[in-house]
mmCIF file of C-alpha atoms and ligand atoms in Angstrom:
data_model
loop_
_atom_site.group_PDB
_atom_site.id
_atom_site.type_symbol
_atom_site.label_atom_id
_atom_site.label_comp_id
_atom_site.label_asym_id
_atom_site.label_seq_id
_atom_site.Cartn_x
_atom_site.Cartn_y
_atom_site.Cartn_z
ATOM 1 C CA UNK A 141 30.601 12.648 -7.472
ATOM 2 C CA UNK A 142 33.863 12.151 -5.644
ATOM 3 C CA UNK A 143 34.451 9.364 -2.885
ATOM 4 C CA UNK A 144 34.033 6.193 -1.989
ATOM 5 C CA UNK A 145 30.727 4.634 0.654
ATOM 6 C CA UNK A 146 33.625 5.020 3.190
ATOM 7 C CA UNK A 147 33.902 8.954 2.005
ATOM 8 C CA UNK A 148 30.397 9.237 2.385
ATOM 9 C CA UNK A 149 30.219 8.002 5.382
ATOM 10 C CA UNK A 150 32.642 9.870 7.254
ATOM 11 C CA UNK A 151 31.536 13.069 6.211
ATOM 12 C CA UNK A 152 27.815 12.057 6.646
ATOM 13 C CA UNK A 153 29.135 10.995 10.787
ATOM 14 C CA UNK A 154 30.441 14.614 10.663
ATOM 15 C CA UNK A 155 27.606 16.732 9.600
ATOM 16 C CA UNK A 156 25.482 14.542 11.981
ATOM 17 C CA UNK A 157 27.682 16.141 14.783
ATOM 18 C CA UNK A 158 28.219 19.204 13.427
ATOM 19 C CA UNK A 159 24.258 19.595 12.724
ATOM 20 C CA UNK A 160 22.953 18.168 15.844
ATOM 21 C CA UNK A 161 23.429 21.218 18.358
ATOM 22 C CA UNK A 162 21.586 23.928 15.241
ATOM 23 C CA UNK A 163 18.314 24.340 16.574
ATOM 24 C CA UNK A 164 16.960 26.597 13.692
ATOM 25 C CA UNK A 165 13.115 25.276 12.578
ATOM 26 C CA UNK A 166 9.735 25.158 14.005
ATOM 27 C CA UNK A 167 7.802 21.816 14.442
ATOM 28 C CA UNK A 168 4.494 21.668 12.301
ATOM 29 C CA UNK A 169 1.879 22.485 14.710
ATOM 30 C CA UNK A 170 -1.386 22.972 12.330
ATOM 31 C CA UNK A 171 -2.010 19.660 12.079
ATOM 32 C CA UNK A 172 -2.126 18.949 16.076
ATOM 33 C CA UNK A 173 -0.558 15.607 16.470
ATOM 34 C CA UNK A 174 2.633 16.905 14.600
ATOM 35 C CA UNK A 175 3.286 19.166 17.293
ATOM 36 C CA UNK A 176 4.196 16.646 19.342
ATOM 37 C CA UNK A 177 7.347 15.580 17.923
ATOM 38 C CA UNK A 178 10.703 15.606 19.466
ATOM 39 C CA UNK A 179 12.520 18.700 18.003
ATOM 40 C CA UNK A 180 15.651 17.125 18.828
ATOM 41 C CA UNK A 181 15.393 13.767 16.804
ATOM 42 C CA UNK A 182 17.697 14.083 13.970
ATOM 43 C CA UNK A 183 18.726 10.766 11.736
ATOM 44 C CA UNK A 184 20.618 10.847 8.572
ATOM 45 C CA UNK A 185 21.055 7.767 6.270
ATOM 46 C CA UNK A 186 22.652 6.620 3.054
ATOM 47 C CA UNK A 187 21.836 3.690 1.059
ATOM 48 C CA UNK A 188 23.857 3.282 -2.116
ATOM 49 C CA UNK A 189 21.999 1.259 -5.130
ATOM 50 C CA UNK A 190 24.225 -1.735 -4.412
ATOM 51 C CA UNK A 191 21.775 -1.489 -1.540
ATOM 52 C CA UNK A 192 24.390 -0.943 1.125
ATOM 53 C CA UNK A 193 23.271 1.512 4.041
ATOM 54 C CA UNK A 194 24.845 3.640 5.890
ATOM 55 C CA UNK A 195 22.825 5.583 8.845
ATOM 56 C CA UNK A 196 23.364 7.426 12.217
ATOM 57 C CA UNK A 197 21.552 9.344 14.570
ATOM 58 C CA UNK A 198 17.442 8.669 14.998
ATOM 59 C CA UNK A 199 17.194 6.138 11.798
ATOM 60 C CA UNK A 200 14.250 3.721 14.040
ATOM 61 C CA UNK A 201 12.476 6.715 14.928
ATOM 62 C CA UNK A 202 8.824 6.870 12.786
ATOM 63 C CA UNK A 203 7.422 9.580 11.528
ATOM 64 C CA UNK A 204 4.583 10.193 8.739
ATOM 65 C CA UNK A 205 5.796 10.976 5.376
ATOM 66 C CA UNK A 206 3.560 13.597 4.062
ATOM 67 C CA UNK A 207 4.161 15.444 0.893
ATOM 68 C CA UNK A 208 7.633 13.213 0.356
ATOM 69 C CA UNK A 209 4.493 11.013 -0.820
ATOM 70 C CA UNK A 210 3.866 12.875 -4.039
ATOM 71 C CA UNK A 211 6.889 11.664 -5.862
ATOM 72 C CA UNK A 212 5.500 7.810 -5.130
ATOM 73 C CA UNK A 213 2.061 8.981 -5.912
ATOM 74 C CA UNK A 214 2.836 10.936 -9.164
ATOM 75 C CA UNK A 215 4.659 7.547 -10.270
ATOM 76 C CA UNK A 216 1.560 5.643 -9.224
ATOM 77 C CA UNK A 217 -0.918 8.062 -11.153
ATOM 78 C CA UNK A 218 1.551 7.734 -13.855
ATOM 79 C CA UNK A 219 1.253 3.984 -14.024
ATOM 80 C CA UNK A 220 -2.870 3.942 -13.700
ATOM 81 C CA UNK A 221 -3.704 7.043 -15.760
ATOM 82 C CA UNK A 222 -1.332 7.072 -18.073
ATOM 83 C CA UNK A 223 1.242 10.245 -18.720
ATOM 84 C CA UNK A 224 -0.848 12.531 -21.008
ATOM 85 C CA UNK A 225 -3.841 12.136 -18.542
ATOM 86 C CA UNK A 226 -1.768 13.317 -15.833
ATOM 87 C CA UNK A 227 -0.074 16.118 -17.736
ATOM 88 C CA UNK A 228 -3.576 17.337 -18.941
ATOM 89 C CA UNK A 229 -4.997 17.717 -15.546
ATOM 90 C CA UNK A 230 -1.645 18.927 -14.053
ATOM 91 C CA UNK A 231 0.566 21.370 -14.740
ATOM 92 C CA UNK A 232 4.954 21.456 -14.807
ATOM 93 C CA UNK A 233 5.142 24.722 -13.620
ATOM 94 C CA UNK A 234 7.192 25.299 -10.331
ATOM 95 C CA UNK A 235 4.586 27.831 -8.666
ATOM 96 C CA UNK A 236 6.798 29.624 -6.358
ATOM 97 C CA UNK A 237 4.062 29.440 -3.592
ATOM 98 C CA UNK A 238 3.670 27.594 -0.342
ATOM 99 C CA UNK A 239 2.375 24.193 -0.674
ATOM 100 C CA UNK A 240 -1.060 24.711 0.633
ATOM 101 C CA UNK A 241 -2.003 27.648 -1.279
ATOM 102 C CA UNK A 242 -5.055 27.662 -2.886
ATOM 103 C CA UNK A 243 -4.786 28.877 -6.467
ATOM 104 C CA UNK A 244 -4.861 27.157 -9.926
ATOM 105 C CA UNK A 245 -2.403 28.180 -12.995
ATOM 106 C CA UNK A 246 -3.762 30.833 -14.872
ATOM 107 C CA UNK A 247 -3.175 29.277 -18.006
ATOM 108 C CA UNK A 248 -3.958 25.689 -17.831
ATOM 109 C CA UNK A 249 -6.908 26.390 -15.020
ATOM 110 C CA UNK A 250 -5.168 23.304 -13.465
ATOM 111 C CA UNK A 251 -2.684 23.017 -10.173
ATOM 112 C CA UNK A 252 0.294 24.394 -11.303
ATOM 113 C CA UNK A 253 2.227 21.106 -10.470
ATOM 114 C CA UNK A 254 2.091 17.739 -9.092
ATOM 115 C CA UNK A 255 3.752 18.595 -5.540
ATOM 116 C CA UNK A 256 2.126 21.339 -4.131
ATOM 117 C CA UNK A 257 -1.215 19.912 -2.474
ATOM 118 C CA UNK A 258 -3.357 21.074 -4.892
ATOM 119 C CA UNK A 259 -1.857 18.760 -7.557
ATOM 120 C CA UNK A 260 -1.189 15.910 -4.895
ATOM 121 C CA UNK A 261 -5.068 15.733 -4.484
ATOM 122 C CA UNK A 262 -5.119 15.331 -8.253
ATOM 123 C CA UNK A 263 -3.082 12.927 -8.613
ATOM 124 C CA UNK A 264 -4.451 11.359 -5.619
ATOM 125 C CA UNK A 265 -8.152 11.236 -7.406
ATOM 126 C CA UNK A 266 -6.428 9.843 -10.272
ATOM 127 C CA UNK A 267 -5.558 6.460 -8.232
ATOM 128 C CA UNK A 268 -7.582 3.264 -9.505
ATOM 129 C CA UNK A 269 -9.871 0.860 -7.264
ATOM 130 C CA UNK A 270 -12.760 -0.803 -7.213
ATOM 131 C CA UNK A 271 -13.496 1.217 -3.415
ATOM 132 C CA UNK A 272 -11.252 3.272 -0.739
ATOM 133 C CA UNK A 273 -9.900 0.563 0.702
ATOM 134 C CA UNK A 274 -8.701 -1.157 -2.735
ATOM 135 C CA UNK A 275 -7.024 2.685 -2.976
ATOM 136 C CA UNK A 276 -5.460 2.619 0.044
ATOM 137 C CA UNK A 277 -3.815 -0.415 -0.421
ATOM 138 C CA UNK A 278 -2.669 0.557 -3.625
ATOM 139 C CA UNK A 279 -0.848 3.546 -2.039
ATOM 140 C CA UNK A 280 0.442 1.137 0.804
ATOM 141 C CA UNK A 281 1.491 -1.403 -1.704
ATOM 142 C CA UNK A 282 3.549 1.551 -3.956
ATOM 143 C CA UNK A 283 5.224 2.660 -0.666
ATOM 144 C CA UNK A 284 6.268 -0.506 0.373
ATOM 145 C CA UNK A 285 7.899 -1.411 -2.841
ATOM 146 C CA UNK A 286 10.033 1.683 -2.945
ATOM 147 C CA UNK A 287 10.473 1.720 1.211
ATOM 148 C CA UNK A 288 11.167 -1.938 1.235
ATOM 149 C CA UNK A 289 9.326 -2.977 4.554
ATOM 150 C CA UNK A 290 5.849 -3.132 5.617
ATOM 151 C CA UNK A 291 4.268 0.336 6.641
ATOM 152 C CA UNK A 292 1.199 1.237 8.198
ATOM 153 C CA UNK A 293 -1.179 4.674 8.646
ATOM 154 C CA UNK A 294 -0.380 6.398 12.051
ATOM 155 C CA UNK A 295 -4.022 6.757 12.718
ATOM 156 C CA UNK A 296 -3.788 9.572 15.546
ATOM 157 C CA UNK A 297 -2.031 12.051 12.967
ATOM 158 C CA UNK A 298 -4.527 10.664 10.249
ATOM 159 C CA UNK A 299 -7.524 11.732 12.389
ATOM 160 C CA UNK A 300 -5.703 14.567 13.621
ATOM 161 C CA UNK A 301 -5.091 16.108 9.744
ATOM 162 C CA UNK A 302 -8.641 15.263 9.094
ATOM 163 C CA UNK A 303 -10.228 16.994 11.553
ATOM 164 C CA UNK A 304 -8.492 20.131 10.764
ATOM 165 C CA UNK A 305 -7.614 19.840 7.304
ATOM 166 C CA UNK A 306 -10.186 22.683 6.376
ATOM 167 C CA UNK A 307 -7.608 23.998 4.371
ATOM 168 C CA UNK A 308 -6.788 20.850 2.118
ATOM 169 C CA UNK A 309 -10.741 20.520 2.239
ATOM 170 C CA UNK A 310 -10.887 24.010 0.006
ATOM 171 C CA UNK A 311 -8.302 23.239 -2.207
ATOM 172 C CA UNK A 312 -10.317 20.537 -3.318
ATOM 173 C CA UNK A 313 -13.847 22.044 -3.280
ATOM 174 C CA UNK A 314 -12.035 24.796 -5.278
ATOM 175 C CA UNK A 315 -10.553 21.271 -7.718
ATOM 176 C CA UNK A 316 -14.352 20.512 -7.898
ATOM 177 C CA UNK A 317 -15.295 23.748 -8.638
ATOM 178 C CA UNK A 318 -13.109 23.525 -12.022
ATOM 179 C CA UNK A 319 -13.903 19.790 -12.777
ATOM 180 C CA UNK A 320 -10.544 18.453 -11.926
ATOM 181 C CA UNK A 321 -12.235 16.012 -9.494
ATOM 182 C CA UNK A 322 -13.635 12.615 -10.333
ATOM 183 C CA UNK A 323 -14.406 11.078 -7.511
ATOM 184 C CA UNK A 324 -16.431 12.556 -4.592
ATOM 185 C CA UNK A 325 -13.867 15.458 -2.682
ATOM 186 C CA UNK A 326 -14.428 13.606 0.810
ATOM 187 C CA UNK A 327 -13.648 10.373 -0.628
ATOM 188 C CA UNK A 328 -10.386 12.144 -2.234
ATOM 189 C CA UNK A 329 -9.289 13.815 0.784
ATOM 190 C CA UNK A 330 -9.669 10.752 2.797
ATOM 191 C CA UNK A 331 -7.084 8.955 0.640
ATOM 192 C CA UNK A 332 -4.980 11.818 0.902
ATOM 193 C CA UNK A 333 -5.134 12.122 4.831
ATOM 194 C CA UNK A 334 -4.368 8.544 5.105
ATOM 195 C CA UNK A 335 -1.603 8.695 2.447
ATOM 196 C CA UNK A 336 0.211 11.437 3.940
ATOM 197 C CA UNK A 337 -0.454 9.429 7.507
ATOM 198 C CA UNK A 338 2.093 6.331 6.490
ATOM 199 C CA UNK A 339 4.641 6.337 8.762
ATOM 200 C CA UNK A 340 8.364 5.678 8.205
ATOM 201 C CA UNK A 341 11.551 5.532 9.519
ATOM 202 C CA UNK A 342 14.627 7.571 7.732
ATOM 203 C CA UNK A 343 16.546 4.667 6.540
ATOM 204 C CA UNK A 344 13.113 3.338 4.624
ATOM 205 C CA UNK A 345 12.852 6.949 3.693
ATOM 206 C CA UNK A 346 16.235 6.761 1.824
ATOM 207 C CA UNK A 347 15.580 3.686 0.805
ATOM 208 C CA UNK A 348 13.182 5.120 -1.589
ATOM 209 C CA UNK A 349 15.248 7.740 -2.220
ATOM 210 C CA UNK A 350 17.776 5.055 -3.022
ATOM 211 C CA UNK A 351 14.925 3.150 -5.616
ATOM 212 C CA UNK A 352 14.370 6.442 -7.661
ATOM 213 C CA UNK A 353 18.270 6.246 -7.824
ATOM 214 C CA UNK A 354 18.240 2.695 -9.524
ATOM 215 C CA UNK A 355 15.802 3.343 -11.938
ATOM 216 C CA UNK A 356 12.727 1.982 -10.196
ATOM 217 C CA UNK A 357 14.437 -0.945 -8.622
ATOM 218 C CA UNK A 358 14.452 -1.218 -5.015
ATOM 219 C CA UNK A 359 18.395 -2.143 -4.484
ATOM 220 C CA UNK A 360 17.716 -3.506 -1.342
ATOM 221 C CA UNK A 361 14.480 -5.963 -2.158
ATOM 222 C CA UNK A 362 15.213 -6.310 -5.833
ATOM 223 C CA UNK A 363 11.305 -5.522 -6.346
ATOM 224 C CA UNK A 364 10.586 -2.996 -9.007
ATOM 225 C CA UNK A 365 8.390 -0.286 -7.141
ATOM 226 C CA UNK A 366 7.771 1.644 -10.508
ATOM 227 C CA UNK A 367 7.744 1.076 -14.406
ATOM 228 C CA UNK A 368 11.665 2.777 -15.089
ATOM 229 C CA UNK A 369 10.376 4.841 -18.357
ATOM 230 C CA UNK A 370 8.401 7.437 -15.781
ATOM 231 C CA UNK A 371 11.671 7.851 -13.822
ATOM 232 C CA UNK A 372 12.384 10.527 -15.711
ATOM 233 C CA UNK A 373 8.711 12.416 -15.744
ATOM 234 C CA UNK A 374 9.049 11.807 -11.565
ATOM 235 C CA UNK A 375 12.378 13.275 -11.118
ATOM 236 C CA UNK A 376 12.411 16.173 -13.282
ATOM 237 C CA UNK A 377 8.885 16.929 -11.411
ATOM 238 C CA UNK A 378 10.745 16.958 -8.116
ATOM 239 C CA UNK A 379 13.792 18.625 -9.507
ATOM 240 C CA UNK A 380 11.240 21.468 -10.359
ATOM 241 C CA UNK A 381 9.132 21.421 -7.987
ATOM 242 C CA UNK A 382 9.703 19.133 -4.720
ATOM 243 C CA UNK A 383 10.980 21.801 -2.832
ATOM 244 C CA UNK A 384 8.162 24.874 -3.197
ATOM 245 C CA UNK A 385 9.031 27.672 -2.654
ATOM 246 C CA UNK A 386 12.769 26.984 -1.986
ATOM 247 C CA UNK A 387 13.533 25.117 -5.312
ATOM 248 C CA UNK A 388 15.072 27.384 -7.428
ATOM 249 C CA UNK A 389 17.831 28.486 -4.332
ATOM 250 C CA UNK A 390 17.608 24.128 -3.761
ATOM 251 C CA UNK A 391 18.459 23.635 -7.317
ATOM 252 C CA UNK A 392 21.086 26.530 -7.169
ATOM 253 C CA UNK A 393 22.591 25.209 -4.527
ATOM 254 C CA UNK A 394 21.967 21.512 -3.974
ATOM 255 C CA UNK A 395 21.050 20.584 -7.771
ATOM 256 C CA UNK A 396 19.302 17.304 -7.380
ATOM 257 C CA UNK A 397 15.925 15.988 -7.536
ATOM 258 C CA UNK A 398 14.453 16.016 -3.676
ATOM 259 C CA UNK A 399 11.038 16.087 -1.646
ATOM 260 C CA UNK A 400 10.323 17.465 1.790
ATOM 261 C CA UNK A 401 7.610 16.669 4.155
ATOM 262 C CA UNK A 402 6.082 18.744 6.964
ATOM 263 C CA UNK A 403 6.604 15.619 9.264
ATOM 264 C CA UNK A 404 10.322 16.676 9.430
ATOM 265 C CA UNK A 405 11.711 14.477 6.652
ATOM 266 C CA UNK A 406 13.737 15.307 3.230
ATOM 267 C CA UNK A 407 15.227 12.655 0.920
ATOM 268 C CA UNK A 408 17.109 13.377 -2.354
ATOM 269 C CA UNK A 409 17.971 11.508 -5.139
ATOM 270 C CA UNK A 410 21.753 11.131 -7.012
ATOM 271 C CA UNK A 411 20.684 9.516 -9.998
ATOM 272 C CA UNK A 412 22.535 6.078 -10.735
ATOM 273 C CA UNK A 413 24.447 6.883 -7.347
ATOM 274 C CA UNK A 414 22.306 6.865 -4.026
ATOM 275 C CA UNK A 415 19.954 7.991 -1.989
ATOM 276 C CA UNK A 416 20.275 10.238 1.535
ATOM 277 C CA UNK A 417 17.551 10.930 3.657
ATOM 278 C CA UNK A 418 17.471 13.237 6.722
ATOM 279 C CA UNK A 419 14.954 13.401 9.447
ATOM 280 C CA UNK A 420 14.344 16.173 11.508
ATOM 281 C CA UNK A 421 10.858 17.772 12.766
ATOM 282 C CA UNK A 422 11.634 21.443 13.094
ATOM 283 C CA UNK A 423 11.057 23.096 9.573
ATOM 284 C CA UNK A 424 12.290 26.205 8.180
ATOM 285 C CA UNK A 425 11.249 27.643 4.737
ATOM 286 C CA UNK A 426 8.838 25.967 2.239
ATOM 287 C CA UNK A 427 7.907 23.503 5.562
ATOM 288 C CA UNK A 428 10.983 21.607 4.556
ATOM 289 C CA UNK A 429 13.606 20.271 8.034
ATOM 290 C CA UNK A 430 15.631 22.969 8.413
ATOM 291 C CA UNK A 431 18.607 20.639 9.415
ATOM 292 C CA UNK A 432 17.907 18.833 6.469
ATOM 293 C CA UNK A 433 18.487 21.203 4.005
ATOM 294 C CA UNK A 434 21.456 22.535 5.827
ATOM 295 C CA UNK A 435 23.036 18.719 5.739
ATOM 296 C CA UNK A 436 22.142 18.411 2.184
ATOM 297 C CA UNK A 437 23.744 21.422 1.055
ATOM 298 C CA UNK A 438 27.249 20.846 2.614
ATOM 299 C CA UNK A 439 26.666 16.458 1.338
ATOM 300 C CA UNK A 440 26.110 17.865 -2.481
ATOM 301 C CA UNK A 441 28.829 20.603 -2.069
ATOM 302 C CA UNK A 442 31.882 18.445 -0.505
ATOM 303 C CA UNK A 443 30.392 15.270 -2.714
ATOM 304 C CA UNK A 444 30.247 17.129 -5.800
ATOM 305 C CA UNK A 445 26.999 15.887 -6.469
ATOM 306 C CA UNK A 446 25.039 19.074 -8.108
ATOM 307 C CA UNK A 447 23.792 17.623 -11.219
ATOM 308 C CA UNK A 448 24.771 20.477 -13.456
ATOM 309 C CA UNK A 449 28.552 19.989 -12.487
ATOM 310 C CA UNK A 450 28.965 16.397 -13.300
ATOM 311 C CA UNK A 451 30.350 14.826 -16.006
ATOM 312 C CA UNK A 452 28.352 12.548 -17.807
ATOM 313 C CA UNK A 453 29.632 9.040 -16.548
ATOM 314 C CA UNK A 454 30.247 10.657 -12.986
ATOM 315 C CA UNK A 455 27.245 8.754 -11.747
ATOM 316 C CA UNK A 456 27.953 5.172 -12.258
ATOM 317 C CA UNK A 457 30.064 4.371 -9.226
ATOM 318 C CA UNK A 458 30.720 0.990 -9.930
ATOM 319 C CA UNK A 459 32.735 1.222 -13.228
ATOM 320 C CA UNK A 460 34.767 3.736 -14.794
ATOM 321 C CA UNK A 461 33.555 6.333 -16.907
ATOM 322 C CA UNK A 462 33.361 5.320 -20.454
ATOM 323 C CA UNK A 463 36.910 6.145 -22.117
HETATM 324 N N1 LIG B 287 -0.509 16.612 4.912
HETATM 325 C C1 LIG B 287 0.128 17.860 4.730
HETATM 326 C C2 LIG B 287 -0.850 18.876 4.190
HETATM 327 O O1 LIG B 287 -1.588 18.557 3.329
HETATM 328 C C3 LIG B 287 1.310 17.696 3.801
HETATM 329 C C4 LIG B 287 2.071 18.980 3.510
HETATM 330 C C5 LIG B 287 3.567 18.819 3.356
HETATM 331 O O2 LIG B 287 4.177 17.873 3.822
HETATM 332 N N2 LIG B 287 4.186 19.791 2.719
HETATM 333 O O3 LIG B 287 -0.906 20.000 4.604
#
């Protein structure tokens, strides 16, 4: 990485311009309350793990999270199932598909990973409580710790996705079908509506960005939002995987961990350094803001931040480099 916050900030101020007037992207419209989002609401923020934040544009402006859940939830599942329960039911394989498609690996018989939705239902079944609502506020709970503030379930796009969530509602008859369901599919997909329902604003969204950055620990709470030895199972999975069927070009291109969410946001993570998040509804390829990976691209290309090129030590901002 090269630069200072004051760098960063700068050149984050001039992407925001630069970016504002690309209208690329179309907002989600099969789940019928998304549709209804401003196309031109477009927020970028920063926050560093000294917890300092940097944001412009529409950073107040909620918006439901979606699948930039999974990361929190595979850490979660992690944490209540333990790592070879997880890994047994789901596979590491990036699966090249969209994230709603309805197929298992050949191999394992399993989702292919924990991101697409088939594996996010997993994981999602894999959540401990003594009823739903215990669940849900397990979820809540994880989200807060990593987002900082207290977040609630935007009930119209909750009861929106579950009214037409037919789709989501085959994936996990077809999860049933193979045994890779525990707890009755309704219940499941009810947790899952609701989960991808929280609603956020960008700067809590890199906020969490920012807590997978510091090793668990929220920089701007001090709260530990997960145990730090499934950091790395969580980031290599979105390094894989979080972007579907873009993540090989992401990785090529962008080369750190990130997740995208059909609700218009995309947060990625620069290990020991920060975390950016971008908000944006209209998506382009793999349902990921199409702004958002535009931004992201030109951050981790003028920051040097692609993983692959950095020098070990490049990541610790605060103190040199070992000699
Ligand atoms: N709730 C959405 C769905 O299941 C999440 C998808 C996404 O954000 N990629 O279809």
């Amino acid at each position: 990485m090269t630069g200072s916050f004051e760098d960063i900030k700068e050149l984050v101020r001039e992407l925001h311009q630069k970016y504002a007037s690309f209208t690329e992207g179309t907002v989600a419209s099969y789940i019928p309350e998304l549709a209804k989002a401003n196309p031109n609401h477009f927020g970028i923020s920063v926050v560093d793990i000294d917890g300092e934040v940097f944001e412009i544009g529409d950073c107040s402006q909620k918006f439901t999270i979606q699948s930039a859940i999974n990361p929190i939830i595979h850490g979660l599942a992690l944490e209540h199932v333990g790592p070879d329960t997880v890994e047994h039911r789901i596979g590491l394989e990036p699966s090249g598909n969209p994230f709603n498609s309805i197929s298992l690996a050949e191999r394992t018989r399993g989702p292919e990973n924990p991101m697409i939705n088939a594996g996010a239902i997993c994981l999602t079944d894999m959540i401990r409580g003594e009823n739903p609502t215990q669940r849900l506020s397990e979820v809540l709970s994880a989200v807060e710790r990593y987002a900082g503030e207290e977040l609630g379930v935007d009930m119209l796009v909750y009861s929106s996705e579950k009214l037409t969530g037919h789709r989501n509602r085959a994936i996990a008859e077809f999860l049933v079908n193979f045994g890779l369901l525990h707890n009755p599919p309704e219940q499941v997909l009810d947790l899952y509506f609701q989960q991808c329902s929280i609603s956020l604003n960008c700067t809590q969204l890199a906020t969490v960005a920012a807590t997978l950055a510091n090793r668990g620990l929220n920089p701007r709470t001090g709260i530990l939002a997960v145990a730090p030895d499934y950091l790395r199972h969580i980031l290599s999975v979105m390094f894989s995987c979080g972007m579907y069927e873009i993540t090989g070009q992401w990785a090529y291109d962008v080369g750190l961990p990130a997740k995208s969410g059909i609700g218009g946001g995309l947060f990625a993570v620069v290990p020991g350094c920060m975390g950016v998040a971008v908000y944006s509804p209209p998506l382009g390829r793999g349902g990921a803001t199409a702004r958002g990976v535009k931004v992201l691209r030109e951050l981790s290309d003028r920051l040097n931040l692609h993983l692959m090129s950095a020098r070990h030590g490049d990541f610790h901002r605060n103190s040199d480099p070992e000699p």
